[in-house]
PDB file of C-alpha atoms and ligand atoms in Angstrom:
ATOM      1  CA  MET N   1      34.749 -14.065 -31.891  1.00 87.00           C
ATOM      2  CA  LEU N   2      36.113 -13.379 -35.362  1.00 94.00           C
ATOM      3  CA  SER N   3      34.893 -10.390 -37.331  1.00 96.00           C
ATOM      4  CA  CYS N   4      33.557 -10.786 -40.860  1.00 97.00           C
ATOM      5  CA  LYS N   5      36.679  -9.067 -42.121  1.00 96.00           C
ATOM      6  CA  GLN N   6      38.911 -11.605 -40.368  1.00 96.00           C
ATOM      7  CA  VAL N   7      36.829 -14.434 -41.787  1.00 95.00           C
ATOM      8  CA  ALA N   8      37.320 -13.062 -45.310  1.00 95.00           C
ATOM      9  CA  THR N   9      41.058 -12.800 -44.699  1.00 95.00           C
ATOM     10  CA  ILE N  10      41.559 -16.364 -43.507  1.00 95.00           C
ATOM     11  CA  ALA N  11      38.841 -18.038 -45.614  1.00 95.00           C
ATOM     12  CA  SER N  12      41.352 -19.387 -48.094  1.00 93.00           C
ATOM     13  CA  ASP N  13      43.529 -20.909 -45.349  1.00 95.00           C
ATOM     14  CA  TYR N  14      40.406 -22.331 -43.764  1.00 96.00           C
ATOM     15  CA  LEU N  15      39.502 -24.143 -46.976  1.00 94.00           C
ATOM     16  CA  ASP N  16      43.067 -25.474 -47.095  1.00 93.00           C
ATOM     17  CA  ASN N  17      42.569 -26.736 -43.551  1.00 93.00           C
ATOM     18  CA  ASN N  18      45.518 -24.578 -42.698  1.00 94.00           C
ATOM     19  CA  THR N  19      44.434 -22.225 -39.936  1.00 93.00           C
ATOM     20  CA  PRO N  20      44.641 -22.495 -36.147  1.00 94.00           C
ATOM     21  CA  LEU N  21      41.371 -20.524 -36.074  1.00 95.00           C
ATOM     22  CA  LYS N  22      39.300 -23.334 -37.566  1.00 95.00           C
ATOM     23  CA  TRP N  23      36.866 -23.587 -34.648  1.00 95.00           C
ATOM     24  CA  GLN N  24      36.381 -19.846 -34.326  1.00 95.00           C
ATOM     25  CA  MET N  25      35.751 -19.862 -38.046  1.00 95.00           C
ATOM     26  CA  ARG N  26      33.134 -22.625 -37.776  1.00 96.00           C
ATOM     27  CA  LEU N  27      31.429 -20.802 -34.953  1.00 96.00           C
ATOM     28  CA  HIS N  28      31.303 -17.605 -36.956  1.00 97.00           C
ATOM     29  CA  LEU N  29      29.961 -19.453 -39.998  1.00 96.00           C
ATOM     30  CA  LEU N  30      27.221 -20.998 -37.870  1.00 96.00           C
ATOM     31  CA  MET N  31      26.026 -17.556 -36.917  1.00 96.00           C
ATOM     32  CA  CYS N  32      26.740 -15.459 -39.988  1.00 97.00           C
ATOM     33  CA  ALA N  33      24.897 -16.194 -43.233  1.00 96.00           C
ATOM     34  CA  ASN N  34      26.932 -13.648 -45.174  1.00 96.00           C
ATOM     35  CA  CYS N  35      30.227 -15.325 -44.383  1.00 97.00           C
ATOM     36  CA  ARG N  36      28.714 -18.759 -44.993  1.00 96.00           C
ATOM     37  CA  ARG N  37      27.804 -17.613 -48.481  1.00 95.00           C
ATOM     38  CA  PHE N  38      31.195 -16.009 -48.992  1.00 96.00           C
ATOM     39  CA  VAL N  39      33.094 -19.150 -47.990  1.00 96.00           C
ATOM     40  CA  ARG N  40      30.860 -21.364 -50.110  1.00 94.00           C
ATOM     41  CA  HIS N  41      31.373 -19.208 -53.177  1.00 93.00           C
ATOM     42  CA  LEU N  42      35.101 -19.155 -52.568  1.00 93.00           C
ATOM     43  CA  GLU N  43      35.046 -22.929 -52.335  1.00 92.00           C
ATOM     44  CA  ILE N  44      33.155 -23.280 -55.629  1.00 89.00           C
ATOM     45  CA  THR N  45      35.493 -20.836 -57.343  1.00 89.00           C
ATOM     46  CA  ARG N  46      38.544 -22.730 -56.105  1.00 88.00           C
ATOM     47  CA  GLU N  47      37.035 -26.034 -57.167  1.00 84.00           C
ATOM     48  CA  VAL N  48      36.462 -24.653 -60.649  1.00 82.00           C
ATOM     49  CA  SER N  49      39.912 -23.115 -61.037  1.00 80.00           C
ATOM     50  CA  ALA N  50      41.537 -26.299 -59.753  1.00 78.00           C
ATOM     51  CA  ARG N  51      39.767 -28.238 -62.480  1.00 74.00           C
ATOM     52  CA  ILE N  52      40.711 -25.713 -65.118  1.00 70.00           C
ATOM     53  CA  THR N  53      44.400 -25.790 -64.212  1.00 66.00           C
ATOM     54  CA  THR N  54      44.595 -29.581 -64.128  1.00 63.00           C
ATOM     55  CA  ASN N  55      43.502 -31.442 -67.204  1.00 60.00           C
ATOM     56  CA  GLU N  56      40.504 -29.929 -68.909  1.00 55.00           C
ATOM     57  CA  THR N  57      40.514 -28.174 -72.239  1.00 59.00           C
ATOM     58  CA  ILE N  58      39.512 -24.549 -72.644  1.00 57.00           C
ATOM     59  CA  GLN N  59      36.163 -25.609 -74.004  1.00 61.00           C
ATOM     60  CA  ASP N  60      35.491 -27.695 -70.894  1.00 69.00           C
ATOM     61  CA  ALA N  61      36.529 -24.762 -68.743  1.00 70.00           C
ATOM     62  CA  GLU N  62      33.876 -22.632 -70.401  1.00 75.00           C
ATOM     63  CA  VAL N  63      31.260 -25.265 -69.616  1.00 79.00           C
ATOM     64  CA  VAL N  64      32.438 -25.399 -66.018  1.00 77.00           C
ATOM     65  CA  TRP N  65      32.221 -21.616 -65.703  1.00 82.00           C
ATOM     66  CA  GLY N  66      28.729 -21.736 -67.206  1.00 86.00           C
ATOM     67  CA  ASN N  67      27.692 -24.271 -64.597  1.00 84.00           C
ATOM     68  CA  LEU N  68      29.213 -22.114 -61.883  1.00 85.00           C
ATOM     69  CA  GLN N  69      27.158 -19.117 -63.018  1.00 88.00           C
ATOM     70  CA  THR N  70      24.012 -21.235 -63.025  1.00 89.00           C
ATOM     71  CA  ARG N  71      24.726 -22.494 -59.529  1.00 87.00           C
ATOM     72  CA  LEU N  72      25.400 -19.024 -58.167  1.00 88.00           C
ATOM     73  CA  ASN N  73      22.298 -17.593 -59.834  1.00 89.00           C
ATOM     74  CA  LYS N  74      20.100 -20.341 -58.429  1.00 87.00           C
ATOM     75  CA  GLU N  75      21.544 -19.806 -55.010  1.00 83.00           C
ATOM     76  CA  ARG N  76      21.010 -16.058 -55.260  1.00 82.00           C
ATOM     77  CA  GLN N  77      17.362 -16.622 -56.188  1.00 81.00           C
ATOM     78  CA  SER N  78      16.784 -19.077 -53.352  1.00 75.00           C
ATOM     79  CA  ASN N  79      18.189 -16.549 -50.895  1.00 64.00           C
ATOM     80  CA  GLU N  80      15.764 -13.828 -51.872  1.00 61.00           C
TER      81      GLU N  80
HETATM   82 ZN1   ZN F 101      30.480 -12.854 -40.849  1.00 72.67          ZN
END
């Protein structure tokens, strides 16, 4: 069983589909809401930065970041 610390360390590789610990990771995520949230936020952040570095203007990037904040705030509220 992975620890939360290990999950945080390999989360980025996991999202790249680049870890031999994929199944241990899934198992941990099934059981640990904190890590689920962590991985999901990491995923959103990566999605946003990928868009920013590809072809959007700075203005679009600001909109995307605004949407990200809204999404995270909503999620935070729904978790309370
Ligand atoms: Zn955990």
